[in-house]
mmCIF file with all atom_site columns, C-alpha atoms in Angstrom:
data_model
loop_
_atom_site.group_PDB
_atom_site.id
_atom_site.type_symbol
_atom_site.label_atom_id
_atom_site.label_alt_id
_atom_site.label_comp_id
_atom_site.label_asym_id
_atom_site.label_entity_id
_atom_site.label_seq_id
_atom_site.pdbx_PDB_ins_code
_atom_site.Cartn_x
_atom_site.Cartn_y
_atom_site.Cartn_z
_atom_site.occupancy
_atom_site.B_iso_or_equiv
_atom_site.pdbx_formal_charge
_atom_site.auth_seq_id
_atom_site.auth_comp_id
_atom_site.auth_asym_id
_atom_site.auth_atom_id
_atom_site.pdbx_PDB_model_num
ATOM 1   C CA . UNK A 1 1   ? 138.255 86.621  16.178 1.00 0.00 ? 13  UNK A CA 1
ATOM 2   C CA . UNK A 1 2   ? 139.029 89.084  13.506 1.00 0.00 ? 14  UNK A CA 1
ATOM 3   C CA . UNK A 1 3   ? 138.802 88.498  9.527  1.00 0.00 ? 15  UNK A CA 1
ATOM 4   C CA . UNK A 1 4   ? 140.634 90.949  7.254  1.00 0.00 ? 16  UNK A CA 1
ATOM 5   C CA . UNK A 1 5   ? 139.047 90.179  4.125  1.00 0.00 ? 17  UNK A CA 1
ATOM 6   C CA . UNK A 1 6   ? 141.880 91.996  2.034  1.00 0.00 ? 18  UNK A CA 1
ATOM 7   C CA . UNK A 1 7   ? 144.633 90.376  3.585  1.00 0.00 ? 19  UNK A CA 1
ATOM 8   C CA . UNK A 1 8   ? 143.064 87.135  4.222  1.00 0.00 ? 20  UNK A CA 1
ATOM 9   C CA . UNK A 1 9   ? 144.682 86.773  7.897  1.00 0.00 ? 21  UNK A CA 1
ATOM 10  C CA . UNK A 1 10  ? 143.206 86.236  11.193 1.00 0.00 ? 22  UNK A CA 1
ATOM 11  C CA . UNK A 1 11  ? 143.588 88.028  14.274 1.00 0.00 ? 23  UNK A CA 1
ATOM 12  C CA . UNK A 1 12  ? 142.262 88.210  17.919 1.00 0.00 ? 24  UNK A CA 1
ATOM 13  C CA . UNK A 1 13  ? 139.500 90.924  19.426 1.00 0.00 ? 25  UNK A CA 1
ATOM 14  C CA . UNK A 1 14  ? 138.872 91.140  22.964 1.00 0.00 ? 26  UNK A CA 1
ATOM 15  C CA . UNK A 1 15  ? 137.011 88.477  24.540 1.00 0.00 ? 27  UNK A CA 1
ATOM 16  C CA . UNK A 1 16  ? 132.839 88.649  25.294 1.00 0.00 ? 28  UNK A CA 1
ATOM 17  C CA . UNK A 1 17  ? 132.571 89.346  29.035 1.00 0.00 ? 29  UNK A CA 1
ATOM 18  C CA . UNK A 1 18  ? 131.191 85.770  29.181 1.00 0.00 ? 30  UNK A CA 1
ATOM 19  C CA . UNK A 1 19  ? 130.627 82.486  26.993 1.00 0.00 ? 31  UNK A CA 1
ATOM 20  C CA . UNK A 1 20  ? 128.054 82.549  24.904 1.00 0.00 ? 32  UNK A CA 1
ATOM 21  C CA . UNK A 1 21  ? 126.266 80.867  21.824 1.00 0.00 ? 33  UNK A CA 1
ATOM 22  C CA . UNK A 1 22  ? 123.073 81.485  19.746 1.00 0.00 ? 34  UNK A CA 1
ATOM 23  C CA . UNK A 1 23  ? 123.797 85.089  20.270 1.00 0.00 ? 35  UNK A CA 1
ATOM 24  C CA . UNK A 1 24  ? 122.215 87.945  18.174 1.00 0.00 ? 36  UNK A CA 1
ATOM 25  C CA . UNK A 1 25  ? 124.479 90.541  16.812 1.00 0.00 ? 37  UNK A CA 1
ATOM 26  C CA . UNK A 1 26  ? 124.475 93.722  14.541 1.00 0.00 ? 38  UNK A CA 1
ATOM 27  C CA . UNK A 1 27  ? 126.146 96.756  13.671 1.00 0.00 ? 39  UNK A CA 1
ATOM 28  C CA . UNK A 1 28  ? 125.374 100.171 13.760 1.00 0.00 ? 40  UNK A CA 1
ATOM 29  C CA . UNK A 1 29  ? 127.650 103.315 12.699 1.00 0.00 ? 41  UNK A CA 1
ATOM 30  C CA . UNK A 1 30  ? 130.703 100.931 12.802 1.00 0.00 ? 42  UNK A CA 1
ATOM 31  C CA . UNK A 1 31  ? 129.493 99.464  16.780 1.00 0.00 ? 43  UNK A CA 1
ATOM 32  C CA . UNK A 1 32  ? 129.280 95.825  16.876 1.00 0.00 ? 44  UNK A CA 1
ATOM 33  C CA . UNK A 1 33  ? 126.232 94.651  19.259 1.00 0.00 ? 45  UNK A CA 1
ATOM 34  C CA . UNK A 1 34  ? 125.486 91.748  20.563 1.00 0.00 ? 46  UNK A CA 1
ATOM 35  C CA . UNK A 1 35  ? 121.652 91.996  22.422 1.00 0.00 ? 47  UNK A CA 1
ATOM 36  C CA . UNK A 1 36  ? 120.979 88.812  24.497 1.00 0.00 ? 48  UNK A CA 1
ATOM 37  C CA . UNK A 1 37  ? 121.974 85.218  23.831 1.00 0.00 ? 49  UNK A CA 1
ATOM 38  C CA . UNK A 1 38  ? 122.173 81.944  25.213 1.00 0.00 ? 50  UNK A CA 1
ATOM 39  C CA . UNK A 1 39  ? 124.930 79.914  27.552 1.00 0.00 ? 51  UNK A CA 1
ATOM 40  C CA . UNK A 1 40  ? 125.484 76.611  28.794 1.00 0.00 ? 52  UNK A CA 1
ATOM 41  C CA . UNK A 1 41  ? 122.298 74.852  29.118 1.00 0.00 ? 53  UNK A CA 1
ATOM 42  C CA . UNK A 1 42  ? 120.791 76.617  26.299 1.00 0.00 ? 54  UNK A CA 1
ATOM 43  C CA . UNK A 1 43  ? 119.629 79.179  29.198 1.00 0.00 ? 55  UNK A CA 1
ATOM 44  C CA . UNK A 1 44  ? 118.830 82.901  28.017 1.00 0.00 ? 56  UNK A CA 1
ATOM 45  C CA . UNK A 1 45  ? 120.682 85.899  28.897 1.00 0.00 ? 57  UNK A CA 1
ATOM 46  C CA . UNK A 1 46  ? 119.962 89.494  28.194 1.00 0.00 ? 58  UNK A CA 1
ATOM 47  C CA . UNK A 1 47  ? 123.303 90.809  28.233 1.00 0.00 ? 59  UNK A CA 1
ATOM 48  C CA . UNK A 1 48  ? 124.182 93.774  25.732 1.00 0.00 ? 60  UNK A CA 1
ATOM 49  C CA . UNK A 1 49  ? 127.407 94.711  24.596 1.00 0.00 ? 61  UNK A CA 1
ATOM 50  C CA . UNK A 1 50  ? 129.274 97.063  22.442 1.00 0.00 ? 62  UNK A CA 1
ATOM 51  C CA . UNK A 1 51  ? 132.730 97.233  20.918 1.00 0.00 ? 63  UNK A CA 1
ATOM 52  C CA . UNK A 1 52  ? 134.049 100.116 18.145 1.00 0.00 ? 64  UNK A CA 1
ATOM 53  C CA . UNK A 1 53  ? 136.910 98.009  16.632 1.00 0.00 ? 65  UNK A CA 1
ATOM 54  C CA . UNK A 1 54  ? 140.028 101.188 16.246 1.00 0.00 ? 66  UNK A CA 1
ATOM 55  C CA . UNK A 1 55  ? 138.368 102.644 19.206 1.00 0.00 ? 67  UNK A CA 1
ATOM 56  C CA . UNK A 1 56  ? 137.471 100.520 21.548 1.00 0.00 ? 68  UNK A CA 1
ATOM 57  C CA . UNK A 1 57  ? 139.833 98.016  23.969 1.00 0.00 ? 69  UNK A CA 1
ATOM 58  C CA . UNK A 1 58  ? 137.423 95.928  24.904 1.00 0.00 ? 70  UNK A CA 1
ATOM 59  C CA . UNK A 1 59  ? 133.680 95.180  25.318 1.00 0.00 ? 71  UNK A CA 1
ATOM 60  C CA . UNK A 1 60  ? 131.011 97.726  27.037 1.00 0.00 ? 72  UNK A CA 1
ATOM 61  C CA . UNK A 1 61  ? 127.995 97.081  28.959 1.00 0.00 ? 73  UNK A CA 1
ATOM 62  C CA . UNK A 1 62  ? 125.208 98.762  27.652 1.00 0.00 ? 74  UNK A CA 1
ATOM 63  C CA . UNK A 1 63  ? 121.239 98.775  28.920 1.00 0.00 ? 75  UNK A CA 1
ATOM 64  C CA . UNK A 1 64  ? 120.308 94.961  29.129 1.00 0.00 ? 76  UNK A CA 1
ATOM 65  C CA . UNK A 1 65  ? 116.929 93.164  27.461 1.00 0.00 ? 77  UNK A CA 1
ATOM 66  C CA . UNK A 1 66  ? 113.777 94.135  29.804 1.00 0.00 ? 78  UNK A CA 1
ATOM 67  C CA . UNK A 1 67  ? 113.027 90.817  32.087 1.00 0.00 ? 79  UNK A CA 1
ATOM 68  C CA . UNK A 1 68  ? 111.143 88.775  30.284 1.00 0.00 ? 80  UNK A CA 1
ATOM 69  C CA . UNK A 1 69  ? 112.737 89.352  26.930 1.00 0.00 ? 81  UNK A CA 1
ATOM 70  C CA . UNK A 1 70  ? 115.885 87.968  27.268 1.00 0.00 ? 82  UNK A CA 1
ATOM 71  C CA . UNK A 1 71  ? 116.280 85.317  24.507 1.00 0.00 ? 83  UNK A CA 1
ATOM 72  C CA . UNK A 1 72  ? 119.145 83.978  21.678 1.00 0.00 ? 84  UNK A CA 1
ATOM 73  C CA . UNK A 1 73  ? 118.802 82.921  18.341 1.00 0.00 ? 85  UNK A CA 1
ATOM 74  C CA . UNK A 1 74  ? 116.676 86.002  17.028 1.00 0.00 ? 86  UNK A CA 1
ATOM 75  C CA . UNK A 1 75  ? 116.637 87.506  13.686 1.00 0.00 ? 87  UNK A CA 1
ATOM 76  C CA . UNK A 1 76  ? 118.100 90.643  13.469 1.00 0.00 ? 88  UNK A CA 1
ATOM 77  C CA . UNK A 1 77  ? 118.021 93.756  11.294 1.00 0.00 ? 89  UNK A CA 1
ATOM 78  C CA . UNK A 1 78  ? 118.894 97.486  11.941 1.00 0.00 ? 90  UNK A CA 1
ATOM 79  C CA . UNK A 1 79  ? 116.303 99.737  10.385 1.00 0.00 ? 91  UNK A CA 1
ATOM 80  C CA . UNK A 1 80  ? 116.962 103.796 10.859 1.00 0.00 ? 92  UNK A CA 1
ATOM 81  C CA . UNK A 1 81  ? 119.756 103.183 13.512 1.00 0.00 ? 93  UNK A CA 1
ATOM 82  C CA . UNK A 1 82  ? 117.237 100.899 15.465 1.00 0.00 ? 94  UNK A CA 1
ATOM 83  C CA . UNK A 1 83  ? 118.381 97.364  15.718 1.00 0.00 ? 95  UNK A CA 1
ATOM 84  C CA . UNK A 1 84  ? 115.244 94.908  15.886 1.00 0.00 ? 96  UNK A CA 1
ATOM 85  C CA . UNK A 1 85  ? 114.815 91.344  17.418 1.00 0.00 ? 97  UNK A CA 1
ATOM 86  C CA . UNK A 1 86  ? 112.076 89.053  15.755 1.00 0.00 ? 98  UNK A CA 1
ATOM 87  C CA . UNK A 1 87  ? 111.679 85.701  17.349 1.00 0.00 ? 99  UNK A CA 1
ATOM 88  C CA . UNK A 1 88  ? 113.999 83.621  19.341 1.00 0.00 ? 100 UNK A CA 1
ATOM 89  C CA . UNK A 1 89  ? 115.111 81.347  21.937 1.00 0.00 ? 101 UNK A CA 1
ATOM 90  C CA . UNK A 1 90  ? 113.568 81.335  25.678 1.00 0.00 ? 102 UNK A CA 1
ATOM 91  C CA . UNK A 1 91  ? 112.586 77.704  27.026 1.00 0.00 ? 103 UNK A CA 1
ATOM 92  C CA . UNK A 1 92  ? 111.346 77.058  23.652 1.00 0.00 ? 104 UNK A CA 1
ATOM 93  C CA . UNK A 1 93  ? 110.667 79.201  20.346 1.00 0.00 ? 105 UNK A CA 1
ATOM 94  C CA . UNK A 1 94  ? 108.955 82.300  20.998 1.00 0.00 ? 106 UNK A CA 1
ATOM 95  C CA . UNK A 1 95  ? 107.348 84.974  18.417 1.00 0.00 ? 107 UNK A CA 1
ATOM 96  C CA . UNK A 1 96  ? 108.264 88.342  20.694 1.00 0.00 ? 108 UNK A CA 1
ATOM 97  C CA . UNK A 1 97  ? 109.875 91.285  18.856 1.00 0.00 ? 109 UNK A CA 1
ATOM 98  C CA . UNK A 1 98  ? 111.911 93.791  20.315 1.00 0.00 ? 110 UNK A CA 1
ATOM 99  C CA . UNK A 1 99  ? 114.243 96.843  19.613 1.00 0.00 ? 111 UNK A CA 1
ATOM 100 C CA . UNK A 1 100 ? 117.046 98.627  20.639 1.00 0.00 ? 112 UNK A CA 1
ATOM 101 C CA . UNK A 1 101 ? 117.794 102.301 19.570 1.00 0.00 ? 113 UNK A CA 1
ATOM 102 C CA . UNK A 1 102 ? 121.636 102.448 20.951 1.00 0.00 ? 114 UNK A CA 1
ATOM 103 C CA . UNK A 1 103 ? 121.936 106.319 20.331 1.00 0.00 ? 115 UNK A CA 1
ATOM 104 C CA . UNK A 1 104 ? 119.463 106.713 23.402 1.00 0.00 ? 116 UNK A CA 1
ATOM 105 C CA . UNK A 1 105 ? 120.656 102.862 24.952 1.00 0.00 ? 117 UNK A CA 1
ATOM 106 C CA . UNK A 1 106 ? 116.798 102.269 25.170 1.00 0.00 ? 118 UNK A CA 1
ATOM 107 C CA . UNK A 1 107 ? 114.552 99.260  24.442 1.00 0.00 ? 119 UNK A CA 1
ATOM 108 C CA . UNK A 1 108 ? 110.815 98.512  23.386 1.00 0.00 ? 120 UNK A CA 1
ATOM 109 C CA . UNK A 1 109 ? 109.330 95.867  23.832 1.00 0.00 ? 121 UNK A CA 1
ATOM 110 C CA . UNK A 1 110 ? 105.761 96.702  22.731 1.00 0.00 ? 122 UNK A CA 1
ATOM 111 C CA . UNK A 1 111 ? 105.669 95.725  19.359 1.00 0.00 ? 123 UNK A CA 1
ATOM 112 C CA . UNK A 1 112 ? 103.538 93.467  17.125 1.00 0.00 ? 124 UNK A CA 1
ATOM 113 C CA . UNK A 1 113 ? 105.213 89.609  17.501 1.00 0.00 ? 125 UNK A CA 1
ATOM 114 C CA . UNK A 1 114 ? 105.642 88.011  14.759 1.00 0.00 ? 126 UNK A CA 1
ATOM 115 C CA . UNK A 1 115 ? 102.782 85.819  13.014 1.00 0.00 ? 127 UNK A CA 1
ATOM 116 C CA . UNK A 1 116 ? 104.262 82.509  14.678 1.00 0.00 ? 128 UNK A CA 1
ATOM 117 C CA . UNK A 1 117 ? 106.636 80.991  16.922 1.00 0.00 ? 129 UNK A CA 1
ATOM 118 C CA . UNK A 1 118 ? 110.487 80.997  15.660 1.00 0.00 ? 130 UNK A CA 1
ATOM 119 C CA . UNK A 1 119 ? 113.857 80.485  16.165 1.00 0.00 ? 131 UNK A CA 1
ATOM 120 C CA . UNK A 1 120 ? 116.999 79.695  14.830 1.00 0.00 ? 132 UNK A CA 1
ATOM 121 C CA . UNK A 1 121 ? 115.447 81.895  11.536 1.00 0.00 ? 133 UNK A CA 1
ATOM 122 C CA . UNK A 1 122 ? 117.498 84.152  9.069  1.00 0.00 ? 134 UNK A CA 1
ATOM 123 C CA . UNK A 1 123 ? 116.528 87.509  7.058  1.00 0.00 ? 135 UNK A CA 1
ATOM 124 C CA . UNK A 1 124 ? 117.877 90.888  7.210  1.00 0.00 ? 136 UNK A CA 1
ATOM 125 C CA . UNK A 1 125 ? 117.196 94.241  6.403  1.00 0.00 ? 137 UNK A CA 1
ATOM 126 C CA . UNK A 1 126 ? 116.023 95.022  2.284  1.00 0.00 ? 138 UNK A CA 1
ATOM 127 C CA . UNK A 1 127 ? 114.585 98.326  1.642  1.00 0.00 ? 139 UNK A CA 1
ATOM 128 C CA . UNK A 1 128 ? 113.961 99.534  5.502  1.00 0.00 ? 140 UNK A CA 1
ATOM 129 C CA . UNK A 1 129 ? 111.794 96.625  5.906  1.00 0.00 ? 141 UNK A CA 1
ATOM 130 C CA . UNK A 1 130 ? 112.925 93.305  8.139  1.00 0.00 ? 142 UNK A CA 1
ATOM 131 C CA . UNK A 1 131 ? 112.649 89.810  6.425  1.00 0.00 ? 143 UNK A CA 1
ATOM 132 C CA . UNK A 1 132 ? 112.390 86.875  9.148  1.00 0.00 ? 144 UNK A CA 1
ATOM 133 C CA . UNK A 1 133 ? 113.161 83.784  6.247  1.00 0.00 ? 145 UNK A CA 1
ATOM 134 C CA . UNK A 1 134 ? 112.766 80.090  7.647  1.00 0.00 ? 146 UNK A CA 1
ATOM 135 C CA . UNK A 1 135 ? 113.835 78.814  11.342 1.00 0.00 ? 147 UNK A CA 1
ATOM 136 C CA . UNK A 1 136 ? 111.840 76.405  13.425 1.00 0.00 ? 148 UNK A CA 1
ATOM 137 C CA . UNK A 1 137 ? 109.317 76.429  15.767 1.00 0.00 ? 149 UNK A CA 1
ATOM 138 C CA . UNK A 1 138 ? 110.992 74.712  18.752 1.00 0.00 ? 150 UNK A CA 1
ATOM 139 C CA . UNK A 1 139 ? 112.066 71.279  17.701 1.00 0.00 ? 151 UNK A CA 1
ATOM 140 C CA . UNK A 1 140 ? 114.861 70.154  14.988 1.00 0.00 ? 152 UNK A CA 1
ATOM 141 C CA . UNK A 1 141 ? 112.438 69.240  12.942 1.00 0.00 ? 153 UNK A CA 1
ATOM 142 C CA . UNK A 1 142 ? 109.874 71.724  13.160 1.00 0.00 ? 154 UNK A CA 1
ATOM 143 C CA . UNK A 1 143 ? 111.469 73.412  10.176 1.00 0.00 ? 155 UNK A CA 1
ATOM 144 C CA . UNK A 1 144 ? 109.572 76.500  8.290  1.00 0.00 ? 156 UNK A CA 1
ATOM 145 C CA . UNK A 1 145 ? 108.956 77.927  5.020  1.00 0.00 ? 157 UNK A CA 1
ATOM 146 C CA . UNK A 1 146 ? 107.769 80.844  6.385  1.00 0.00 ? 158 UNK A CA 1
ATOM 147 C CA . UNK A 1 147 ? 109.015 84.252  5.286  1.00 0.00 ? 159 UNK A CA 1
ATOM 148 C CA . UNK A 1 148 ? 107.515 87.158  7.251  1.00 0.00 ? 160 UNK A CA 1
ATOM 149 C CA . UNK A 1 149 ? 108.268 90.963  6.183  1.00 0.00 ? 161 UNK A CA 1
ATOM 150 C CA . UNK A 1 150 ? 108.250 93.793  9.138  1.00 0.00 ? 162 UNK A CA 1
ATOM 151 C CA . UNK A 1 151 ? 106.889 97.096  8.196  1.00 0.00 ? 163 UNK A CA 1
ATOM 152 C CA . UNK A 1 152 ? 108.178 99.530  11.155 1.00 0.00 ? 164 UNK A CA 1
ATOM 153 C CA . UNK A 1 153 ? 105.188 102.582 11.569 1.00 0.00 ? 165 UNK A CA 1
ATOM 154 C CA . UNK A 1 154 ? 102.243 103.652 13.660 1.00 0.00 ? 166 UNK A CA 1
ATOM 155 C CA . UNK A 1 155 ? 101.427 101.763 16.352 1.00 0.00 ? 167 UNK A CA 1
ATOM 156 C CA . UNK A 1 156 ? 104.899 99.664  15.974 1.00 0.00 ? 168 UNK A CA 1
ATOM 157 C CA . UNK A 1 157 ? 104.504 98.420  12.580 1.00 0.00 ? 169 UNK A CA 1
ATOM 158 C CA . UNK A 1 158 ? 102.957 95.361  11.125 1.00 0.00 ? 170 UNK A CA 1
ATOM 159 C CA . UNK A 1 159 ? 104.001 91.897  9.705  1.00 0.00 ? 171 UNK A CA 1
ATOM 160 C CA . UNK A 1 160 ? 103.188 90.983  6.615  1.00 0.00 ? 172 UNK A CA 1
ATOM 161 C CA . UNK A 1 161 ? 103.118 87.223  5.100  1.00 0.00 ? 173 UNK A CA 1
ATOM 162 C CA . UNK A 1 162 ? 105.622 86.747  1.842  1.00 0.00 ? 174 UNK A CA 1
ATOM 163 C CA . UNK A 1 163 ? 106.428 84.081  -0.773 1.00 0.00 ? 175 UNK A CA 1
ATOM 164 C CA . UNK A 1 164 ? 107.768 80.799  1.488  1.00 0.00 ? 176 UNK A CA 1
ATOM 165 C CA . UNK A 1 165 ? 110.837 79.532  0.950  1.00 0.00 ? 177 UNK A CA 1
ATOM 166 C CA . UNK A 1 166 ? 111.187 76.896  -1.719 1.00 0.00 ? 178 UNK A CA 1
ATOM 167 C CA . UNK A 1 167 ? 113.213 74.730  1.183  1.00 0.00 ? 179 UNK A CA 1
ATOM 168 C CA . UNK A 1 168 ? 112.201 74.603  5.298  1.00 0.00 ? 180 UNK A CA 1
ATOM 169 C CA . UNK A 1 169 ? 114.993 75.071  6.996  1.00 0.00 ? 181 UNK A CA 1
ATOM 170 C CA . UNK A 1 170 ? 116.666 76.826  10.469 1.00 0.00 ? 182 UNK A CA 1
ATOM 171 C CA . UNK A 1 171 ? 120.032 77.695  11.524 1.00 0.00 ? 183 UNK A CA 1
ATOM 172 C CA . UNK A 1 172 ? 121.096 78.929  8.227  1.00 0.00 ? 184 UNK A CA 1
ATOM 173 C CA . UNK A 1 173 ? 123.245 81.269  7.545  1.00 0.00 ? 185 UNK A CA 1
ATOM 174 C CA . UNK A 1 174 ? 122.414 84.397  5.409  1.00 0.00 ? 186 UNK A CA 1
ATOM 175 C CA . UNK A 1 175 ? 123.588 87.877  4.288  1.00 0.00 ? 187 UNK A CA 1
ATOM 176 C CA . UNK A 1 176 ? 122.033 90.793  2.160  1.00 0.00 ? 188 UNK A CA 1
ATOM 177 C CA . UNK A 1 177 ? 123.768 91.357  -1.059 1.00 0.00 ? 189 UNK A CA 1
ATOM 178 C CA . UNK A 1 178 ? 122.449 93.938  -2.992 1.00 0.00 ? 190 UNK A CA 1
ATOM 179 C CA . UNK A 1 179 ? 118.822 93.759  -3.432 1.00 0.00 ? 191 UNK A CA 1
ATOM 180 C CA . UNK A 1 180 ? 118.211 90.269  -2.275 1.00 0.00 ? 192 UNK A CA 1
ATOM 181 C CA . UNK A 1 181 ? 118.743 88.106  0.884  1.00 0.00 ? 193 UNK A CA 1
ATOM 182 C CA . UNK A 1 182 ? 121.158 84.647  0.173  1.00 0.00 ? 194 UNK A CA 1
ATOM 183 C CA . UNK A 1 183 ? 120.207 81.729  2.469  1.00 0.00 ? 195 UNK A CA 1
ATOM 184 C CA . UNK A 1 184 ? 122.982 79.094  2.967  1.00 0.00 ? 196 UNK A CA 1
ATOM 185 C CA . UNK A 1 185 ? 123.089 75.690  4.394  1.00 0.00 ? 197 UNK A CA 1
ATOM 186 C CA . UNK A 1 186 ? 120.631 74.912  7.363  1.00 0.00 ? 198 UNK A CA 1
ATOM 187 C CA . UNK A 1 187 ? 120.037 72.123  10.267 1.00 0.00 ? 199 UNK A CA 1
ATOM 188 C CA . UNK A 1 188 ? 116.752 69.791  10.278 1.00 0.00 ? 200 UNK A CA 1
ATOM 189 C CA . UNK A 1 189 ? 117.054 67.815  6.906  1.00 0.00 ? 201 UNK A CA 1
ATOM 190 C CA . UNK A 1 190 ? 115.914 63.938  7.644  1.00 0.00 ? 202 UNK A CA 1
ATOM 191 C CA . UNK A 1 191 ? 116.569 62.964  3.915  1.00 0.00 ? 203 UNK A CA 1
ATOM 192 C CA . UNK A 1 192 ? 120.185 63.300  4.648  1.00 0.00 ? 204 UNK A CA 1
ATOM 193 C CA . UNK A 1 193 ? 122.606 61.171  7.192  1.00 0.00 ? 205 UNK A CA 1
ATOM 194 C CA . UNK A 1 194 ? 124.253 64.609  8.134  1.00 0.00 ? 206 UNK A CA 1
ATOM 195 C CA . UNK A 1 195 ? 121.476 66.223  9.191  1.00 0.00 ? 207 UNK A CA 1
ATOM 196 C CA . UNK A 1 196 ? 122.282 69.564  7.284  1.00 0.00 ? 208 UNK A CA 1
ATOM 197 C CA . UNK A 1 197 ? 121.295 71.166  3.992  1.00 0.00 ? 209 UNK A CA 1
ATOM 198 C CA . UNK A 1 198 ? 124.038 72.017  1.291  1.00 0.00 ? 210 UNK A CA 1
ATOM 199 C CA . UNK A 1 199 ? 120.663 74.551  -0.584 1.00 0.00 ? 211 UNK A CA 1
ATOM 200 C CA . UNK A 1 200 ? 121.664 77.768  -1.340 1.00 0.00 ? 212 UNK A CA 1
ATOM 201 C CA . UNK A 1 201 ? 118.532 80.396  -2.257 1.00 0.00 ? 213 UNK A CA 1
ATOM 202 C CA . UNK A 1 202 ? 118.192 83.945  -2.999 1.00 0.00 ? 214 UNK A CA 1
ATOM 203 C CA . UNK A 1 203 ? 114.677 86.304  -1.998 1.00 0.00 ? 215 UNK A CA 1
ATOM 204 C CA . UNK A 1 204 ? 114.538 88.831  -3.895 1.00 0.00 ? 216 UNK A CA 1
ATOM 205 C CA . UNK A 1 205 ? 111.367 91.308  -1.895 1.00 0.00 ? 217 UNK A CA 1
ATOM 206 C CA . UNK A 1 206 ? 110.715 93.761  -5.290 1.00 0.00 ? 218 UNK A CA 1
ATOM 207 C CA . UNK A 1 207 ? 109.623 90.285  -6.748 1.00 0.00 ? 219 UNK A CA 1
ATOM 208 C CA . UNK A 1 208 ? 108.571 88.510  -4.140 1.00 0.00 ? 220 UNK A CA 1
ATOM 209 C CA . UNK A 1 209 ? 110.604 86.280  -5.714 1.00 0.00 ? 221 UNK A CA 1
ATOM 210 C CA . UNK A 1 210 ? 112.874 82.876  -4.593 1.00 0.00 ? 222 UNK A CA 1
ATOM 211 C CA . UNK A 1 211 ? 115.886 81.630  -6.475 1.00 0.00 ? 223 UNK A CA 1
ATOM 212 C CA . UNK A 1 212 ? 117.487 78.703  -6.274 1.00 0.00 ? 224 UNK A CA 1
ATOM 213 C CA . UNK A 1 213 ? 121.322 79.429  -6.791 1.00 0.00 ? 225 UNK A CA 1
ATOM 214 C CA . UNK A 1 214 ? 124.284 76.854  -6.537 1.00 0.00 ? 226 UNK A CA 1
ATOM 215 C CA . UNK A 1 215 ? 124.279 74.584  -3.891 1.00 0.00 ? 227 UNK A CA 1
ATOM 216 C CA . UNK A 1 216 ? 127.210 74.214  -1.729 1.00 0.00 ? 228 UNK A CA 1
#
């Protein structure tokens, strides 16, 4: 499904190939991607697609996650054109990172994982770095402070502990507004019948920094 934000109106895209959930997507040079996710059965694929929305009719194939890779729920970020996978979803949480460079549809897979197991975590890009902000580590309530950052360089980068968050939480959802990273909502809270966090917080990496903002 389609959002115009200016008009406010919805409208329909061409289907995924398949049904999926827990899927990782990103954008590059106006392509959406989505690299590997999950379907029924919470059973990982490592499809990859691509669509160019004014170009494009309908989904295309592109090279698939290496065997042994495949996996949902991810982080993702694009750094330089290169979109990068931190964590995940693969018969339980896993800490393997990944990228994809689509001008060259090529993957590697031989970079540092991340300092723990997680998935269903949150970030985004800030300053060509990666921040990996919360998730789990395999169970509901397994929730994580945890905020990683990813340094791409020699030797394929290096993680780098941050400032936790001031609430553990996964399956957030998040977004990169200027300078700093918003995290909204989340699953995993036991003081609450629902299950589900209404905390919204802000990271801002200059400062290291965690703001608590208006909850929803």
């Amino acid at each position: 499904r389609v959002f115009d934000i200016a008009a406010c109106a919805w409208s329909d895209g061409p289907p995924l190939p398949r049904a999926v959930h827990h899927a990782n997507a990103a954008v590059v040079d106006g392509t959406i991607y989505v690299l590997g996710s999950m379907i029924a059965g919470f059973v990982a694929i490592g499809d990859v697609w691509a669509y160019r929305p004014g170009t494009d009719t309908d989904w295309i194939p592109r090279a698939s996650m290496p065997t042994g890779t495949q996996r949902g729920s991810a982080v993702v970020g694009v750094i330089d054109g290169t979109i990068y996978l931190a964590g995940g979803l693969r018969n339980g949480a896993v800490a393997q990172v990944s990228s994809y460079t689509p001008a060259t549809d090529t993957w590697s897979t031989g970079l540092p994982p991340l300092p723990q197991i997680n998935d269903h975590g949150c970030g985004g890009v800030v300053g060509g770095k990666l921040y990996v902000t919360g998730g789990r580590m395999g169970t509901l309530s397994s929730n994580s402070r945890m905020v990683f950052e990813y340094t791409p360089g020699a030797g394929g980068g290096a993680w780098t502990p941050r400032a936790p968050m001031p609430t553990a939480r996964g399956g957030t959802a998040c977004g990169v507004l200027g300078d700093r990273i918003i995290i909204v909502g989340g699953e995993g809270n036991a003081a609450s019948p629902s299950g589900v966090f209404p905390e919204v917080e802000a990271y801002a990496p200059a400062q290291d920094r965690w703001d608590s903002l208006t909850p929803m």
